[in-house]
mmCIF file of C-alpha atoms in Angstrom:
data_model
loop_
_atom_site.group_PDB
_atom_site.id
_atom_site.type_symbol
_atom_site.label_atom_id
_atom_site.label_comp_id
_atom_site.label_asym_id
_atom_site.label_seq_id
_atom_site.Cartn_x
_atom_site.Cartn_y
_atom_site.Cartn_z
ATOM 1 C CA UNK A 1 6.041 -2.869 37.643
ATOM 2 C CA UNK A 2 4.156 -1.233 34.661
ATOM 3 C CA UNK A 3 7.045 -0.072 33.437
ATOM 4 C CA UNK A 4 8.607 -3.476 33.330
ATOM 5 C CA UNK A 5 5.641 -5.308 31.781
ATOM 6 C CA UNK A 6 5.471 -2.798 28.765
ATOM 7 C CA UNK A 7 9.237 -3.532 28.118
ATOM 8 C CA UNK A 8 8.765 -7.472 28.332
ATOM 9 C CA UNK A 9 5.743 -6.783 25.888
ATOM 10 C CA UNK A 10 8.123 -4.497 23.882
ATOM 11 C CA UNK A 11 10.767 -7.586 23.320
ATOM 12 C CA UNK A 12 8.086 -10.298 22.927
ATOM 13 C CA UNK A 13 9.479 -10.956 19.294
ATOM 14 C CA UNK A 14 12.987 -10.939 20.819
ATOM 15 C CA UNK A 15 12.330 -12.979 23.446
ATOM 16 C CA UNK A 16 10.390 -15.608 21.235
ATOM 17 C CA UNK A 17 13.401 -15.860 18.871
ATOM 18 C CA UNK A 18 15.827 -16.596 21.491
ATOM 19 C CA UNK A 19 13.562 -19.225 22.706
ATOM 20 C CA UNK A 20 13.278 -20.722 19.495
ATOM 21 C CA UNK A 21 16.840 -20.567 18.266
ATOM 22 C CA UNK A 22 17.692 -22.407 22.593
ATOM 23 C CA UNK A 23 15.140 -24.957 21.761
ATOM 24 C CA UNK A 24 16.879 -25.892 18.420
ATOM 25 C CA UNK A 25 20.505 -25.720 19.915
ATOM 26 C CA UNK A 26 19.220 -28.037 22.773
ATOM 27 C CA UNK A 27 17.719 -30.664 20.166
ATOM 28 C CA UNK A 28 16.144 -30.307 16.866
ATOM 29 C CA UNK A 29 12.989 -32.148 17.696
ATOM 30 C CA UNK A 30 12.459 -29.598 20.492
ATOM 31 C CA UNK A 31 12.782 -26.347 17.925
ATOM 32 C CA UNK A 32 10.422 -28.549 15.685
ATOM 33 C CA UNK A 33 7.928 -28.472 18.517
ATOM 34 C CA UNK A 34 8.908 -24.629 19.730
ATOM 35 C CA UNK A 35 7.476 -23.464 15.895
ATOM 36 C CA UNK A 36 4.259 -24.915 16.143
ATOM 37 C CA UNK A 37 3.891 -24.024 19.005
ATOM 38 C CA UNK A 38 4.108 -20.469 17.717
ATOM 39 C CA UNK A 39 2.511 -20.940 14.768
ATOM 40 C CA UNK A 40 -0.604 -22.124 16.804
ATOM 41 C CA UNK A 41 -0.403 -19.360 19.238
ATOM 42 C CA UNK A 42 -0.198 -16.346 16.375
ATOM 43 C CA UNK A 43 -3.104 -18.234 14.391
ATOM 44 C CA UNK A 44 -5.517 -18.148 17.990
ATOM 45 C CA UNK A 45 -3.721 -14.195 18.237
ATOM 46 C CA UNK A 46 -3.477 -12.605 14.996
ATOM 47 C CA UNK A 47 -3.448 -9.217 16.678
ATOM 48 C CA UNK A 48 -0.570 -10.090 18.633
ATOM 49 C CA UNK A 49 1.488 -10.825 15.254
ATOM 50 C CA UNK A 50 0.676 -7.610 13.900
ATOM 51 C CA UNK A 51 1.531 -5.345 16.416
ATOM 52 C CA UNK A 52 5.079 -6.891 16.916
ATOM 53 C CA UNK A 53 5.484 -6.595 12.891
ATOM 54 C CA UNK A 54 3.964 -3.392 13.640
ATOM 55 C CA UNK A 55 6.781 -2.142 15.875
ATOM 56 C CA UNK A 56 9.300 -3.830 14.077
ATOM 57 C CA UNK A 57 8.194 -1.699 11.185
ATOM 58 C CA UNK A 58 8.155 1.434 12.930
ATOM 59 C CA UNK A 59 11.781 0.508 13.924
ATOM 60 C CA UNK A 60 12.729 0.414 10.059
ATOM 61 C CA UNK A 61 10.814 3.620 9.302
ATOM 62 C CA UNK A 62 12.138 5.493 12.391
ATOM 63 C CA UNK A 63 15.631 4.743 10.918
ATOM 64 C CA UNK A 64 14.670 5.420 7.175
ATOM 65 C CA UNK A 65 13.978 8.736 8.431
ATOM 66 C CA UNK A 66 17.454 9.521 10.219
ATOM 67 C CA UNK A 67 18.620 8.525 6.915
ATOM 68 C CA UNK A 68 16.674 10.877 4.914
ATOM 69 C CA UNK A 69 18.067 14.015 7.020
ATOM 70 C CA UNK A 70 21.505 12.609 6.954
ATOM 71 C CA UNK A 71 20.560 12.593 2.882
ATOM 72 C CA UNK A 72 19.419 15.994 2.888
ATOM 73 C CA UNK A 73 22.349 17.247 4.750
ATOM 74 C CA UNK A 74 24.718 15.876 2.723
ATOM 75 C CA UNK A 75 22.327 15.905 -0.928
ATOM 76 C CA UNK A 76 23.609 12.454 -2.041
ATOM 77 C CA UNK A 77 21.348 9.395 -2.869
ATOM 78 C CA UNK A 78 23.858 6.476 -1.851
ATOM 79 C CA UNK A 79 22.349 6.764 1.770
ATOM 80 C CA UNK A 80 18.818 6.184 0.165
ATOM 81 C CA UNK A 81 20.378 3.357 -1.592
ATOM 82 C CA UNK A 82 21.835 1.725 1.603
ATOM 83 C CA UNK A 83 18.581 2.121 3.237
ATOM 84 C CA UNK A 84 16.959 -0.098 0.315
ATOM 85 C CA UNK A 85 19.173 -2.536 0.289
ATOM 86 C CA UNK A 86 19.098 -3.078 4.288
ATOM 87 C CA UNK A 87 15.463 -3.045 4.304
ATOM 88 C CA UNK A 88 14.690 -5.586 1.237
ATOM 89 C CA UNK A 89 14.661 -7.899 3.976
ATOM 90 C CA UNK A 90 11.296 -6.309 4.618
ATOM 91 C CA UNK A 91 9.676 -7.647 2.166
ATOM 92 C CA UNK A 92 11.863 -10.441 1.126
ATOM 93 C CA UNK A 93 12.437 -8.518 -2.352
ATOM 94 C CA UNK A 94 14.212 -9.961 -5.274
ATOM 95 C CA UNK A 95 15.768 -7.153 -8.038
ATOM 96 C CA UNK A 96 16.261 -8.739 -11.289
ATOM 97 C CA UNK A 97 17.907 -6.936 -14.321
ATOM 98 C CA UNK A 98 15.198 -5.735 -15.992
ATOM 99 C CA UNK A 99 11.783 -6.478 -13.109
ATOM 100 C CA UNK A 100 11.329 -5.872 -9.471
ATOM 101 C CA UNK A 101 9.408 -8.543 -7.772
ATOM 102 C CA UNK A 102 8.361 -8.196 -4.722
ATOM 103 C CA UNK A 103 6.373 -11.508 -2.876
ATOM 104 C CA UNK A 104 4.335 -10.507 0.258
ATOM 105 C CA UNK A 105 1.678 -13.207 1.608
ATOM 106 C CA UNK A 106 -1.575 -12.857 0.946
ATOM 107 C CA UNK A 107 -2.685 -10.536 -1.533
ATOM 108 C CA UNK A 108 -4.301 -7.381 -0.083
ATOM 109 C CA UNK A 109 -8.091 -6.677 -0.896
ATOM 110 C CA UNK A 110 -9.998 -4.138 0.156
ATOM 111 C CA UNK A 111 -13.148 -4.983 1.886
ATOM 112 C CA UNK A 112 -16.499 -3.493 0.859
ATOM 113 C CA UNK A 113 -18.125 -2.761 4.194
ATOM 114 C CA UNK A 114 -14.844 -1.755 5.457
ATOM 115 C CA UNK A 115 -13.988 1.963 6.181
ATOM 116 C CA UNK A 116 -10.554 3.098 4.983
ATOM 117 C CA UNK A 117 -8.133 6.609 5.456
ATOM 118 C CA UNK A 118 -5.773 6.968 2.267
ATOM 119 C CA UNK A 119 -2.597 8.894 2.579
ATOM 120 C CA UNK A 120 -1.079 10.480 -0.660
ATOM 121 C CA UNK A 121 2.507 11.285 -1.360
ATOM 122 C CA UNK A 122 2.966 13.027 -4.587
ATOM 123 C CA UNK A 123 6.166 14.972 -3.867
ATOM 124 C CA UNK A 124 9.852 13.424 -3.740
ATOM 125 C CA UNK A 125 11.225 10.062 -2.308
ATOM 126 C CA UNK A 126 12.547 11.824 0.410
ATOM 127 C CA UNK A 127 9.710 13.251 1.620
ATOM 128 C CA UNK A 128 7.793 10.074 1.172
ATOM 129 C CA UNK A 129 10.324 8.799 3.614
ATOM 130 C CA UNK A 130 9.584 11.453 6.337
ATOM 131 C CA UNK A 131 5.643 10.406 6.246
ATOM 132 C CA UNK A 132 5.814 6.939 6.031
ATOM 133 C CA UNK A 133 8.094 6.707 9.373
ATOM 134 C CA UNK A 134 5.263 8.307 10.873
ATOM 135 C CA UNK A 135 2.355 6.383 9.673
ATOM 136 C CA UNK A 136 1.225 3.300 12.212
ATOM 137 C CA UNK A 137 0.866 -0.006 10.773
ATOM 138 C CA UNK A 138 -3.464 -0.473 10.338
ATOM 139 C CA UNK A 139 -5.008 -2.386 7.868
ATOM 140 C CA UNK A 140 -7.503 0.387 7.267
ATOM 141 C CA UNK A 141 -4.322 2.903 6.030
ATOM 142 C CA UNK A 142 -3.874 3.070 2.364
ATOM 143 C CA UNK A 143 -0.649 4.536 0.909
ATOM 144 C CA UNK A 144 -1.008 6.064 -2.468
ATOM 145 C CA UNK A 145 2.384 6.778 -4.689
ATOM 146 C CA UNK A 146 0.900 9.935 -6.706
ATOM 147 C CA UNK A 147 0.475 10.661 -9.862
ATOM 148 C CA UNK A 148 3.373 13.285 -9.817
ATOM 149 C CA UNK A 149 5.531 10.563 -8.020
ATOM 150 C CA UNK A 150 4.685 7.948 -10.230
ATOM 151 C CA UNK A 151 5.849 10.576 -13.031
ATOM 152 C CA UNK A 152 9.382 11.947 -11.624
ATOM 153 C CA UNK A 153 10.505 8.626 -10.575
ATOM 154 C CA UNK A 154 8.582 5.827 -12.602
ATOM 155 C CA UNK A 155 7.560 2.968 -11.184
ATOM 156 C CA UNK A 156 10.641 2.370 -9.770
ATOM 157 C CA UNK A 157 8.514 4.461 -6.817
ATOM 158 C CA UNK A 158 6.118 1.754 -6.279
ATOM 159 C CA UNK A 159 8.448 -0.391 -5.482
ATOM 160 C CA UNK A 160 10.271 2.182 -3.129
ATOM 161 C CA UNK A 161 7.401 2.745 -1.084
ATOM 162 C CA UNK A 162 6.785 -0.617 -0.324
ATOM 163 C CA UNK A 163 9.820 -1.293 0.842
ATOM 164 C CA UNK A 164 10.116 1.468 2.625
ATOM 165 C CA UNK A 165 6.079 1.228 4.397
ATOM 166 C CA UNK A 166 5.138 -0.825 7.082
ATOM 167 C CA UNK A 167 5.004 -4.414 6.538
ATOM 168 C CA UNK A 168 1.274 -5.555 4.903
ATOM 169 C CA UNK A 169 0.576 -2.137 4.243
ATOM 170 C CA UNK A 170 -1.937 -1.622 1.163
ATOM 171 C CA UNK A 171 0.103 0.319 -1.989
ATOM 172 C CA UNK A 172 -2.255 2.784 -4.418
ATOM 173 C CA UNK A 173 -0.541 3.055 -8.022
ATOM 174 C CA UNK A 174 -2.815 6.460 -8.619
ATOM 175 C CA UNK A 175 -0.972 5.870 -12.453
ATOM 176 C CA UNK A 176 -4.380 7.566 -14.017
ATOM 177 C CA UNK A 177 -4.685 4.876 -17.295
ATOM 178 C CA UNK A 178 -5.984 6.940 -19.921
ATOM 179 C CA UNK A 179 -5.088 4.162 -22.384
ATOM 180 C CA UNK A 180 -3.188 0.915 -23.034
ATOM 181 C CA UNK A 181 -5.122 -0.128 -20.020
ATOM 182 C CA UNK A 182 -3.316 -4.278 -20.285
ATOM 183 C CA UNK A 183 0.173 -2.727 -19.898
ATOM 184 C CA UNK A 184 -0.060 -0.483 -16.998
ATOM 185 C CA UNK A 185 -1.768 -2.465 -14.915
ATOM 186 C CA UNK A 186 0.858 -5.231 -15.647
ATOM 187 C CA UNK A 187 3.238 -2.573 -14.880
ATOM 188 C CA UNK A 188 1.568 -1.369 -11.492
ATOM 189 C CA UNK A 189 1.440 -5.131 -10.484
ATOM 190 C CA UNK A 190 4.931 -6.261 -10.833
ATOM 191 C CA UNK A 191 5.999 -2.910 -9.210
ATOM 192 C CA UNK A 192 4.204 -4.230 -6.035
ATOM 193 C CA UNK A 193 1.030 -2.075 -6.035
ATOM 194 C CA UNK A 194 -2.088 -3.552 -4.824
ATOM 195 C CA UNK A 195 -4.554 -1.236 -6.615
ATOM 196 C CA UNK A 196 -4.303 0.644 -10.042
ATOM 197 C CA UNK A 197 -6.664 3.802 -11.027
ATOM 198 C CA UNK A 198 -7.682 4.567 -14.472
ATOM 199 C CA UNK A 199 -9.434 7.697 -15.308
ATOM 200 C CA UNK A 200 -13.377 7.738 -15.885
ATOM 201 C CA UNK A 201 -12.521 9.636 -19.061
ATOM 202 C CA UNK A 202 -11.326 7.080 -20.772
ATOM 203 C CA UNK A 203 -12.694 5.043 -23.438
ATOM 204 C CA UNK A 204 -15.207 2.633 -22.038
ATOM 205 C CA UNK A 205 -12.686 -0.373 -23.994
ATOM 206 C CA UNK A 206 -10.025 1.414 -21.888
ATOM 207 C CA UNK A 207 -12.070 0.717 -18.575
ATOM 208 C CA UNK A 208 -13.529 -2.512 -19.245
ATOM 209 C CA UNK A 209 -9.473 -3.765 -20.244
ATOM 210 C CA UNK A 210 -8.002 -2.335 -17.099
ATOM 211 C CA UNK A 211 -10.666 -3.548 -14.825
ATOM 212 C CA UNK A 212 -10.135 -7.260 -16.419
ATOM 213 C CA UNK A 213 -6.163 -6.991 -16.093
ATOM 214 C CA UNK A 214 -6.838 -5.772 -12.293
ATOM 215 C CA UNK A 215 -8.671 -9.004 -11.651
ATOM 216 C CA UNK A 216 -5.819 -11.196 -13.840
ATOM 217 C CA UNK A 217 -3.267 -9.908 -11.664
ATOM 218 C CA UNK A 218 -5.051 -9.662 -8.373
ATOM 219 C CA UNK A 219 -4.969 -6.177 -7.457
ATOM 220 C CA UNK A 220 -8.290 -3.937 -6.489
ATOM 221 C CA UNK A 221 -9.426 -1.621 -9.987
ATOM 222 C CA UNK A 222 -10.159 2.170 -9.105
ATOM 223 C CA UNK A 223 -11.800 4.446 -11.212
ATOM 224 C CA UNK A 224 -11.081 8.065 -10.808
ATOM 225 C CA UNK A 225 -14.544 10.019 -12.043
ATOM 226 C CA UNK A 226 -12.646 13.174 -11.622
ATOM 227 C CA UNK A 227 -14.576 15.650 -14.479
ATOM 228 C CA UNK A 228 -16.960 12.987 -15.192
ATOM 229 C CA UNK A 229 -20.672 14.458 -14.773
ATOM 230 C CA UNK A 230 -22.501 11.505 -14.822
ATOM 231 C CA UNK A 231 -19.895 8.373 -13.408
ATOM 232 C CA UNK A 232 -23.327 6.178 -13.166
ATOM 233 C CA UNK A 233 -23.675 6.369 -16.895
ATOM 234 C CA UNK A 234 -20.060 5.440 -16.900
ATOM 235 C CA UNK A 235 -20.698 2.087 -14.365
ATOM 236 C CA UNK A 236 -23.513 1.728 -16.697
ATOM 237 C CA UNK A 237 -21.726 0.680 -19.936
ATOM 238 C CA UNK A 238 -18.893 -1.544 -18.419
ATOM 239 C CA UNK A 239 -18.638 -5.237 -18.496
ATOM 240 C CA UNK A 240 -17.635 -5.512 -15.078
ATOM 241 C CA UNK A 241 -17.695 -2.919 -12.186
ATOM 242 C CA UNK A 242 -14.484 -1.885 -10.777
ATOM 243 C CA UNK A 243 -13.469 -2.281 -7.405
ATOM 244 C CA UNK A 244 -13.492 0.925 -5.820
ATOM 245 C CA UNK A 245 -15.444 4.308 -7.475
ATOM 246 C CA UNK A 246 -13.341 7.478 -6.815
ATOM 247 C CA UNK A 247 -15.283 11.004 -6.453
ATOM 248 C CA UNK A 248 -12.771 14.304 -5.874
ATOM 249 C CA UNK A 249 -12.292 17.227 -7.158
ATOM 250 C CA UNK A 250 -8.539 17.834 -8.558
ATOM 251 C CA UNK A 251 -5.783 20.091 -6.976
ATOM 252 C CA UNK A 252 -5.794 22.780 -9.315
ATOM 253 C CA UNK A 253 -9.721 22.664 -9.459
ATOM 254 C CA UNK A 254 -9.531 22.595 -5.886
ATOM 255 C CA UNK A 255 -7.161 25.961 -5.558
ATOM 256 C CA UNK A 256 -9.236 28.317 -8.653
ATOM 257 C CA UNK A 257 -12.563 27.008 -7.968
ATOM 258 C CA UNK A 258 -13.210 26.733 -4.380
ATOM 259 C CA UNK A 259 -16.944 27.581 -4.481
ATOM 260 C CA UNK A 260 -17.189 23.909 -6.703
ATOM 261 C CA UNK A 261 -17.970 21.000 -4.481
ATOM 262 C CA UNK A 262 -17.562 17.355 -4.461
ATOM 263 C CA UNK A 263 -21.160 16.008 -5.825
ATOM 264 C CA UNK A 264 -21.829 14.417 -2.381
ATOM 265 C CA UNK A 265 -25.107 12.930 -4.225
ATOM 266 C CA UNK A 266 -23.501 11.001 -6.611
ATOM 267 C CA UNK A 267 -22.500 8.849 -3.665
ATOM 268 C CA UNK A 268 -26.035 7.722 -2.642
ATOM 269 C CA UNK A 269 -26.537 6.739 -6.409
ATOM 270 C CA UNK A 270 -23.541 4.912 -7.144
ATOM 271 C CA UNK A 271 -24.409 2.875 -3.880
ATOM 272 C CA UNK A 272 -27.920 2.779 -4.236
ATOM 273 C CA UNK A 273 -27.415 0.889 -7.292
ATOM 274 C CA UNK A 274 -24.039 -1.075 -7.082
ATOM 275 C CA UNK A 275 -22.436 -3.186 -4.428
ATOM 276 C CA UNK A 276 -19.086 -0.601 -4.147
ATOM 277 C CA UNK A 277 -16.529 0.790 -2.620
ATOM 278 C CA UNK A 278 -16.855 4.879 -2.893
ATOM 279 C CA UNK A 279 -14.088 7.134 -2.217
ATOM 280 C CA UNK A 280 -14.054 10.614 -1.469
ATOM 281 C CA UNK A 281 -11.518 13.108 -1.377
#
């Protein structure tokens, strides 16, 4: 009997569909009154929407991932291709010549007294694919396109990975602005990302550009203290205070300099003097 319920929960979207598409082949007025009907139940169960676009998702990953072995196997890209054309759908995205757009309802923000796990994929598309198929929809999951992705593959990558993650999920551009601060974000934007990083290190015209341009196009500003001794002197001399504060230690400072540690200090006096979100890796 268990059994049985957990498939009727499984096929709950299904099931819905059919009901709706019956109602509108029996009369119009009748499908008119079937979509409210659901509109009004997902508003009173938001839960319930996302885990059927949850499992829907997984269904899309699950077979992005068959793909990406059948890719290996055979070392051609056209699969990959297929894939991204099949699951455009997804996201309802629109390729134009020369600009991606991709329109997804509403626009993500991260929440301050929220707590959130960020997964990083900095190797190839293919791998990317692998991960994502295994990563649950949650609004507290972040997927970051890294730096070396974002560097192979442009960010024709951003775009990739949202196509390719679960529906709603929350897109890092980790692009590191060092400069022209106006441009990448615009960049990182229209590629679908929902948050930018720009490097502590940069000028302080640098910061205070990209952190306006974040708010212009609606995505969260992160700035990466990496090598930065003092990032509170940094917060200090901006206009406006960036979204999220990032405090990690690189790979390669990471691998040669083990004994160094993350400044676990700096946290309590970033947040004991701004209203921010600190991350920690």
């Amino acid at each position: 009997m268990q059994i049985q319920k957990k498939q009727f929960k499984d096929k709950l979207l299904d099931w819905i569909i059919f009901f709706v598409l019956g109602a509108f082949l029996i009369n119009p007025f009748l499908g008119l009154i079937a979509i409210f009907g659901l509109i009004f139940y997902f508003f009173k169960n938001k839960n319930a929407l996302d885990l059927q676009l949850s499992k829907y998702s997984k269904s899309i990953n699950a077979f992005s991932n068959n793909l990406a072995r059948i890719e290996s196997i055979h070392n051609s890209t056209s699969v990959r291709k297929i894939f991204l054309q099949n699951n455009q759908l997804k996201t309802l995205s629109l390729e134009f010549p020369k600009k991606n757009l991709i329109f997804k309802a509403p626009q993500l923000r991260l929440e301050k007294r929220k707590r959130y796990l960020q997964v990083a994929l900095n190797n190839t598309i293919n791998e990317a694919i692998q991960i994502i198929s295994q990563i649950p929809y949650s609004k507290r999951i972040l997927i970051e396109v890294g730096t070396p992705m974002i560097k192979e593959y442009g960010i024709k990558a951003i775009s990739e990975i949202k196509q390719m993650a679960p529906l709603g999920s929350y897109i890092v551009a980790d692009n590191k602005c060092a400069d022209l601060g106006s441009r990448e974000v615009e960049m990182m934007a229209n590629a679908g990302a929902n948050a930018s990083t720009c490097l502590g290190v940069a000028p302080i015209e640098t910061i205070d550009t990209f952190i306006e341009e974040c708010e212009k196009y609606k995505i969260d500003s992160m700035i990466d203290m990496m090598n930065v001794e003092d990032p509170l002197s940094v917060l200090k001399k901006l206009k406006k205070l960036p979204r999220v504060v990032i405090l990690h230690r690189g790979v390669d400072e990471s691998e040669f300099s083990k004994e160094k540690q993350i400044p676990y200090y700096q946290i309590k006096q970033i947040k004991g003097n701004y209203n921010l979100l600190v991350s920690v890796a």
